[in-house]
């Protein structure tokens, strides 16, 4: 057995994911419901719909419909009519949804990652981005990246808000540019 770093990457990623998944049976939620909550906590206003959630999780519409109904029934999510679109809804986390995420096993893992040294965090983030990009392109999946890294993002657009999304032709506020978007395309 080799002790080379590349021989440790996948077993470590697999084990970390397994440990985090094992913690996803609390609060009366199943892993798919936890994934939906985590996604909605990071999705921007263009991406907090059942359709975007379906694409992000790579699940069927029926599975997502059942997941959303369960989260709504349990008080973790509410549906709101999307402004200007009669047949489209936004999925919004409730206070209970935010509270549940604060104690989730993935939140603990994120805290542990934040406690790594700065150089280690940068290298780990870069490597994981590269692995994800390879897997996304291999499976022809959407990237769902953050606005500030998107080719449609325009910074400091006077008269159009602090920033602007050229895809949706909408202004973007400062907190919003760190959220993920269904229309994201790398620069």
mmCIF file of N, CA and C in Angstrom, residues 57-152:
data_model
loop_
_atom_site.group_PDB
_atom_site.id
_atom_site.type_symbol
_atom_site.label_atom_id
_atom_site.label_comp_id
_atom_site.label_asym_id
_atom_site.label_seq_id
_atom_site.Cartn_x
_atom_site.Cartn_y
_atom_site.Cartn_z
ATOM 1 N N UNK A 57 -29.651 18.814 -7.479
ATOM 2 C CA UNK A 57 -29.528 17.514 -6.816
ATOM 3 C C UNK A 57 -29.521 16.349 -7.811
ATOM 4 N N UNK A 58 -29.876 16.624 -9.065
ATOM 5 C CA UNK A 58 -29.912 15.559 -10.056
ATOM 6 C C UNK A 58 -30.979 14.527 -9.736
ATOM 7 N N UNK A 59 -32.058 14.992 -9.151
ATOM 8 C CA UNK A 59 -33.156 14.106 -8.745
ATOM 9 C C UNK A 59 -34.325 14.262 -9.714
ATOM 10 N N UNK A 60 -35.338 13.448 -9.526
ATOM 11 C CA UNK A 60 -36.534 13.563 -10.356
ATOM 12 C C UNK A 60 -37.449 14.649 -9.798
ATOM 13 N N UNK A 61 -38.339 15.152 -10.634
ATOM 14 C CA UNK A 61 -39.305 16.155 -10.189
ATOM 15 C C UNK A 61 -40.179 15.604 -9.068
ATOM 16 N N UNK A 62 -40.563 14.335 -9.183
ATOM 17 C CA UNK A 62 -41.399 13.719 -8.154
ATOM 18 C C UNK A 62 -40.699 13.639 -6.806
ATOM 19 N N UNK A 63 -39.425 13.273 -6.822
ATOM 20 C CA UNK A 63 -38.653 13.199 -5.577
ATOM 21 C C UNK A 63 -38.551 14.575 -4.933
ATOM 22 N N UNK A 64 -38.256 15.578 -5.751
ATOM 23 C CA UNK A 64 -38.127 16.938 -5.215
ATOM 24 C C UNK A 64 -39.471 17.436 -4.714
ATOM 25 N N UNK A 65 -40.539 17.142 -5.419
ATOM 26 C CA UNK A 65 -41.875 17.542 -4.977
ATOM 27 C C UNK A 65 -42.178 16.957 -3.597
ATOM 28 N N UNK A 66 -41.887 15.684 -3.423
ATOM 29 C CA UNK A 66 -42.116 15.032 -2.128
ATOM 30 C C UNK A 66 -41.216 15.629 -1.046
ATOM 31 N N UNK A 67 -39.966 15.905 -1.393
ATOM 32 C CA UNK A 67 -39.019 16.489 -0.446
ATOM 33 C C UNK A 67 -39.487 17.862 0.008
ATOM 34 N N UNK A 68 -39.899 18.688 -0.951
ATOM 35 C CA UNK A 68 -40.360 20.043 -0.634
ATOM 36 C C UNK A 68 -41.636 20.002 0.206
ATOM 37 N N UNK A 69 -42.556 19.131 -0.152
ATOM 38 C CA UNK A 69 -43.802 19.021 0.633
ATOM 39 C C UNK A 69 -43.494 18.609 2.076
ATOM 40 N N UNK A 70 -42.572 17.672 2.253
ATOM 41 C CA UNK A 70 -42.216 17.233 3.609
ATOM 42 C C UNK A 70 -41.564 18.370 4.390
ATOM 43 N N UNK A 71 -40.655 19.103 3.751
ATOM 44 C CA UNK A 71 -39.986 20.222 4.432
ATOM 45 C C UNK A 71 -40.977 21.326 4.783
ATOM 46 N N UNK A 72 -41.922 21.555 3.902
ATOM 47 C CA UNK A 72 -42.950 22.567 4.151
ATOM 48 C C UNK A 72 -43.856 22.124 5.309
ATOM 49 N N UNK A 73 -44.273 20.873 5.291
ATOM 50 C CA UNK A 73 -45.140 20.321 6.340
ATOM 51 C C UNK A 73 -44.447 20.360 7.710
ATOM 52 N N UNK A 74 -43.123 20.137 7.723
ATOM 53 C CA UNK A 74 -42.353 20.116 8.970
ATOM 54 C C UNK A 74 -41.929 21.517 9.420
ATOM 55 N N UNK A 75 -42.215 22.525 8.600
ATOM 56 C CA UNK A 75 -41.932 23.910 9.000
ATOM 57 C C UNK A 75 -40.525 24.401 8.708
ATOM 58 N N UNK A 76 -39.802 23.743 7.800
ATOM 59 C CA UNK A 76 -38.432 24.150 7.469
ATOM 60 C C UNK A 76 -38.370 25.070 6.258
ATOM 61 N N UNK A 77 -39.406 25.013 5.419
ATOM 62 C CA UNK A 77 -39.437 25.760 4.166
ATOM 63 C C UNK A 77 -40.836 26.315 3.951
ATOM 64 N N UNK A 78 -40.909 27.478 3.330
ATOM 65 C CA UNK A 78 -42.194 28.001 2.877
ATOM 66 C C UNK A 78 -42.102 28.274 1.384
ATOM 67 N N UNK A 79 -43.258 28.278 0.738
ATOM 68 C CA UNK A 79 -43.323 28.629 -0.679
ATOM 69 C C UNK A 79 -43.864 30.044 -0.783
ATOM 70 N N UNK A 80 -43.297 30.805 -1.700
ATOM 71 C CA UNK A 80 -43.761 32.161 -1.949
ATOM 72 C C UNK A 80 -43.884 32.343 -3.459
ATOM 73 N N UNK A 81 -44.906 33.075 -3.874
ATOM 74 C CA UNK A 81 -45.055 33.347 -5.297
ATOM 75 C C UNK A 81 -43.898 34.223 -5.754
ATOM 76 N N UNK A 82 -43.303 33.860 -6.870
ATOM 77 C CA UNK A 82 -42.172 34.619 -7.421
ATOM 78 C C UNK A 82 -42.727 35.888 -8.064
ATOM 79 N N UNK A 83 -42.169 37.011 -7.709
ATOM 80 C CA UNK A 83 -42.635 38.305 -8.224
ATOM 81 C C UNK A 83 -42.617 38.324 -9.744
ATOM 82 N N UNK A 84 -43.744 38.694 -10.327
ATOM 83 C CA UNK A 84 -43.846 38.827 -11.768
ATOM 84 C C UNK A 84 -44.035 37.528 -12.523
ATOM 85 N N UNK A 85 -44.115 36.417 -11.822
ATOM 86 C CA UNK A 85 -44.283 35.121 -12.486
ATOM 87 C C UNK A 85 -45.396 34.354 -11.777
ATOM 88 N N UNK A 86 -46.534 34.248 -12.403
ATOM 89 C CA UNK A 86 -47.707 33.656 -11.759
ATOM 90 C C UNK A 86 -47.544 32.176 -11.432
ATOM 91 N N UNK A 87 -46.835 31.435 -12.267
ATOM 92 C CA UNK A 87 -46.780 29.991 -12.085
ATOM 93 C C UNK A 87 -45.464 29.514 -11.476
ATOM 94 N N UNK A 88 -44.687 30.401 -10.936
ATOM 95 C CA UNK A 88 -43.388 30.029 -10.379
ATOM 96 C C UNK A 88 -43.347 30.370 -8.892
ATOM 97 N N UNK A 89 -42.716 29.505 -8.120
ATOM 98 C CA UNK A 89 -42.606 29.761 -6.686
ATOM 99 C C UNK A 89 -41.154 29.812 -6.261
ATOM 100 N N UNK A 90 -40.923 30.530 -5.188
ATOM 101 C CA UNK A 90 -39.627 30.563 -4.511
ATOM 102 C C UNK A 90 -39.738 29.694 -3.276
ATOM 103 N N UNK A 91 -38.677 28.983 -2.978
ATOM 104 C CA UNK A 91 -38.607 28.198 -1.746
ATOM 105 C C UNK A 91 -37.727 28.964 -0.772
ATOM 106 N N UNK A 92 -38.275 29.246 0.398
ATOM 107 C CA UNK A 92 -37.585 30.082 1.371
ATOM 108 C C UNK A 92 -37.438 29.318 2.680
ATOM 109 N N UNK A 93 -36.214 29.320 3.211
ATOM 110 C CA UNK A 93 -35.995 28.683 4.510
ATOM 111 C C UNK A 93 -36.685 29.479 5.605
ATOM 112 N N UNK A 94 -37.293 28.783 6.525
ATOM 113 C CA UNK A 94 -37.885 29.423 7.697
ATOM 114 C C UNK A 94 -36.807 29.548 8.774
ATOM 115 N N UNK A 95 -37.147 30.198 9.863
ATOM 116 C CA UNK A 95 -36.219 30.285 10.995
ATOM 117 C C UNK A 95 -35.854 28.874 11.468
ATOM 118 N N UNK A 96 -36.831 27.979 11.479
ATOM 119 C CA UNK A 96 -36.563 26.598 11.893
ATOM 120 C C UNK A 96 -35.561 25.922 10.942
ATOM 121 N N UNK A 97 -35.667 26.200 9.654
ATOM 122 C CA UNK A 97 -34.724 25.663 8.675
ATOM 123 C C UNK A 97 -33.317 26.159 8.913
ATOM 124 N N UNK A 98 -33.180 27.455 9.178
ATOM 125 C CA UNK A 98 -31.861 28.035 9.475
ATOM 126 C C UNK A 98 -31.280 27.451 10.767
ATOM 127 N N UNK A 99 -32.116 27.301 11.777
ATOM 128 C CA UNK A 99 -31.657 26.728 13.050
ATOM 129 C C UNK A 99 -31.162 25.296 12.869
ATOM 130 N N UNK A 100 -31.889 24.508 12.098
ATOM 131 C CA UNK A 100 -31.493 23.112 11.865
ATOM 132 C C UNK A 100 -30.133 23.058 11.176
ATOM 133 N N UNK A 101 -29.910 23.924 10.204
ATOM 134 C CA UNK A 101 -28.639 23.924 9.485
ATOM 135 C C UNK A 101 -27.460 24.304 10.379
ATOM 136 N N UNK A 102 -27.715 25.100 11.385
ATOM 137 C CA UNK A 102 -26.634 25.531 12.284
ATOM 138 C C UNK A 102 -26.027 24.362 13.047
ATOM 139 N N UNK A 103 -26.793 23.281 13.226
ATOM 140 C CA UNK A 103 -26.278 22.153 13.999
ATOM 141 C C UNK A 103 -26.070 20.906 13.142
ATOM 142 N N UNK A 104 -26.135 21.036 11.837
ATOM 143 C CA UNK A 104 -26.005 19.909 10.920
ATOM 144 C C UNK A 104 -24.577 19.382 10.892
ATOM 145 N N UNK A 105 -24.409 18.098 10.584
ATOM 146 C CA UNK A 105 -23.077 17.482 10.540
ATOM 147 C C UNK A 105 -22.178 18.143 9.493
ATOM 148 N N UNK A 106 -22.744 18.637 8.394
ATOM 149 C CA UNK A 106 -21.936 19.322 7.384
ATOM 150 C C UNK A 106 -21.451 20.676 7.890
ATOM 151 N N UNK A 107 -22.224 21.306 8.776
ATOM 152 C CA UNK A 107 -21.796 22.572 9.371
ATOM 153 C C UNK A 107 -20.581 22.330 10.257
ATOM 154 N N UNK A 108 -20.600 21.233 10.998
ATOM 155 C CA UNK A 108 -19.423 20.888 11.826
ATOM 156 C C UNK A 108 -18.197 20.663 10.948
ATOM 157 N N UNK A 109 -18.380 19.995 9.822
ATOM 158 C CA UNK A 109 -17.271 19.751 8.900
ATOM 159 C C UNK A 109 -16.768 21.077 8.321
ATOM 160 N N UNK A 110 -17.675 21.979 7.992
ATOM 161 C CA UNK A 110 -17.286 23.298 7.474
ATOM 162 C C UNK A 110 -16.492 24.070 8.518
ATOM 163 N N UNK A 111 -16.883 23.954 9.783
ATOM 164 C CA UNK A 111 -16.146 24.620 10.857
ATOM 165 C C UNK A 111 -14.740 24.040 10.975
ATOM 166 N N UNK A 112 -14.626 22.729 10.868
ATOM 167 C CA UNK A 112 -13.303 22.089 10.926
ATOM 168 C C UNK A 112 -12.435 22.559 9.754
ATOM 169 N N UNK A 113 -13.035 22.687 8.570
ATOM 170 C CA UNK A 113 -12.289 23.162 7.399
ATOM 171 C C UNK A 113 -11.830 24.606 7.604
ATOM 172 N N UNK A 114 -12.680 25.417 8.212
ATOM 173 C CA UNK A 114 -12.334 26.821 8.472
ATOM 174 C C UNK A 114 -11.174 26.933 9.458
ATOM 175 N N UNK A 115 -10.982 25.914 10.272
ATOM 176 C CA UNK A 115 -9.902 25.929 11.263
ATOM 177 C C UNK A 115 -8.569 25.439 10.701
ATOM 178 N N UNK A 116 -8.549 25.000 9.453
ATOM 179 C CA UNK A 116 -7.291 24.631 8.811
ATOM 180 C C UNK A 116 -6.470 25.893 8.584
ATOM 181 N N UNK A 117 -5.195 25.740 8.391
ATOM 182 C CA UNK A 117 -4.341 26.893 8.094
ATOM 183 C C UNK A 117 -4.747 27.526 6.770
ATOM 184 N N UNK A 118 -4.475 28.824 6.587
ATOM 185 C CA UNK A 118 -4.893 29.536 5.367
ATOM 186 C C UNK A 118 -4.350 28.905 4.085
ATOM 187 N N UNK A 119 -3.101 28.515 4.088
ATOM 188 C CA UNK A 119 -2.498 27.915 2.900
ATOM 189 C C UNK A 119 -3.158 26.570 2.582
ATOM 190 N N UNK A 120 -3.410 25.786 3.597
ATOM 191 C CA UNK A 120 -4.067 24.485 3.419
ATOM 192 C C UNK A 120 -5.479 24.677 2.876
ATOM 193 N N UNK A 121 -6.215 25.659 3.432
ATOM 194 C CA UNK A 121 -7.574 25.936 2.949
ATOM 195 C C UNK A 121 -7.561 26.331 1.478
ATOM 196 N N UNK A 122 -6.640 27.217 1.093
ATOM 197 C CA UNK A 122 -6.567 27.664 -0.308
ATOM 198 C C UNK A 122 -6.262 26.490 -1.239
ATOM 199 N N UNK A 123 -5.290 25.669 -0.857
ATOM 200 C CA UNK A 123 -4.923 24.523 -1.695
ATOM 201 C C UNK A 123 -6.058 23.502 -1.766
ATOM 202 N N UNK A 124 -6.682 23.237 -0.633
ATOM 203 C CA UNK A 124 -7.789 22.293 -0.605
ATOM 204 C C UNK A 124 -8.946 22.808 -1.466
ATOM 205 N N UNK A 125 -9.289 24.078 -1.318
ATOM 206 C CA UNK A 125 -10.374 24.670 -2.102
ATOM 207 C C UNK A 125 -10.064 24.596 -3.598
ATOM 208 N N UNK A 126 -8.838 24.920 -3.974
ATOM 209 C CA UNK A 126 -8.443 24.877 -5.383
ATOM 210 C C UNK A 126 -8.543 23.449 -5.924
ATOM 211 N N UNK A 127 -8.029 22.502 -5.196
ATOM 212 C CA UNK A 127 -8.083 21.108 -5.631
ATOM 213 C C UNK A 127 -9.503 20.592 -5.749
ATOM 214 N N UNK A 128 -10.340 20.921 -4.780
ATOM 215 C CA UNK A 128 -11.730 20.467 -4.823
ATOM 216 C C UNK A 128 -12.490 21.125 -5.973
ATOM 217 N N UNK A 129 -12.214 22.405 -6.235
ATOM 218 C CA UNK A 129 -12.847 23.085 -7.387
ATOM 219 C C UNK A 129 -12.467 22.384 -8.689
ATOM 220 N N UNK A 130 -11.190 22.005 -8.808
ATOM 221 C CA UNK A 130 -10.732 21.328 -10.020
ATOM 222 C C UNK A 130 -11.390 19.956 -10.162
ATOM 223 N N UNK A 131 -11.473 19.202 -9.063
ATOM 224 C CA UNK A 131 -12.137 17.897 -9.102
ATOM 225 C C UNK A 131 -13.613 18.053 -9.486
ATOM 226 N N UNK A 132 -14.270 19.032 -8.881
ATOM 227 C CA UNK A 132 -15.681 19.266 -9.174
ATOM 228 C C UNK A 132 -15.879 19.664 -10.630
ATOM 229 N N UNK A 133 -15.035 20.552 -11.143
ATOM 230 C CA UNK A 133 -15.157 20.987 -12.537
ATOM 231 C C UNK A 133 -15.005 19.803 -13.490
ATOM 232 N N UNK A 134 -14.076 18.917 -13.195
ATOM 233 C CA UNK A 134 -13.882 17.736 -14.033
ATOM 234 C C UNK A 134 -15.121 16.849 -14.010
ATOM 235 N N UNK A 135 -15.655 16.626 -12.834
ATOM 236 C CA UNK A 135 -16.831 15.760 -12.712
ATOM 237 C C UNK A 135 -18.061 16.410 -13.345
ATOM 238 N N UNK A 136 -18.222 17.719 -13.180
ATOM 239 C CA UNK A 136 -19.350 18.422 -13.793
ATOM 240 C C UNK A 136 -19.297 18.328 -15.313
ATOM 241 N N UNK A 137 -18.119 18.518 -15.881
ATOM 242 C CA UNK A 137 -18.006 18.466 -17.341
ATOM 243 C C UNK A 137 -18.171 17.032 -17.844
ATOM 244 N N UNK A 138 -17.698 16.078 -17.086
ATOM 245 C CA UNK A 138 -17.834 14.672 -17.479
ATOM 246 C C UNK A 138 -19.308 14.275 -17.553
ATOM 247 N N UNK A 139 -20.095 14.740 -16.599
ATOM 248 C CA UNK A 139 -21.516 14.398 -16.561
ATOM 249 C C UNK A 139 -22.405 15.418 -17.212
ATOM 250 N N UNK A 140 -21.823 16.469 -17.810
ATOM 251 C CA UNK A 140 -22.586 17.542 -18.447
ATOM 252 C C UNK A 140 -23.603 18.154 -17.478
ATOM 253 N N UNK A 141 -23.136 18.471 -16.278
ATOM 254 C CA UNK A 141 -23.980 19.060 -15.241
ATOM 255 C C UNK A 141 -23.790 20.577 -15.207
ATOM 256 N N UNK A 142 -24.784 21.269 -14.666
ATOM 257 C CA UNK A 142 -24.670 22.715 -14.450
ATOM 258 C C UNK A 142 -23.691 22.975 -13.315
ATOM 259 N N UNK A 143 -22.986 24.109 -13.366
ATOM 260 C CA UNK A 143 -21.960 24.386 -12.348
ATOM 261 C C UNK A 143 -22.528 24.929 -11.040
ATOM 262 N N UNK A 144 -23.609 25.703 -11.087
ATOM 263 C CA UNK A 144 -24.181 26.305 -9.877
ATOM 264 C C UNK A 144 -23.112 27.024 -9.049
ATOM 265 N N UNK A 145 -22.301 27.843 -9.697
ATOM 266 C CA UNK A 145 -21.262 28.581 -8.993
ATOM 267 C C UNK A 145 -21.774 29.890 -8.420
ATOM 268 N N UNK A 146 -20.874 30.593 -7.746
ATOM 269 C CA UNK A 146 -21.205 31.877 -7.140
ATOM 270 C C UNK A 146 -21.175 32.979 -8.203
ATOM 271 N N UNK A 147 -22.049 33.958 -8.027
ATOM 272 C CA UNK A 147 -22.188 35.043 -9.003
ATOM 273 C C UNK A 147 -20.853 35.715 -9.330
ATOM 274 N N UNK A 148 -20.046 35.981 -8.323
ATOM 275 C CA UNK A 148 -18.819 36.747 -8.555
ATOM 276 C C UNK A 148 -17.825 36.026 -9.460
ATOM 277 N N UNK A 149 -18.030 34.709 -9.705
ATOM 278 C CA UNK A 149 -17.129 33.966 -10.590
ATOM 279 C C UNK A 149 -17.782 33.646 -11.940
ATOM 280 N N UNK A 150 -18.894 34.297 -12.224
ATOM 281 C CA UNK A 150 -19.675 33.996 -13.431
ATOM 282 C C UNK A 150 -19.351 34.971 -14.562
ATOM 283 N N UNK A 151 -19.435 34.478 -15.795
ATOM 284 C CA UNK A 151 -19.162 35.337 -16.953
ATOM 285 C C UNK A 151 -20.236 36.409 -17.146
ATOM 286 N N UNK A 152 -21.408 36.237 -16.541
ATOM 287 C CA UNK A 152 -22.490 37.218 -16.660
ATOM 288 C C UNK A 152 -22.434 38.298 -15.572
#
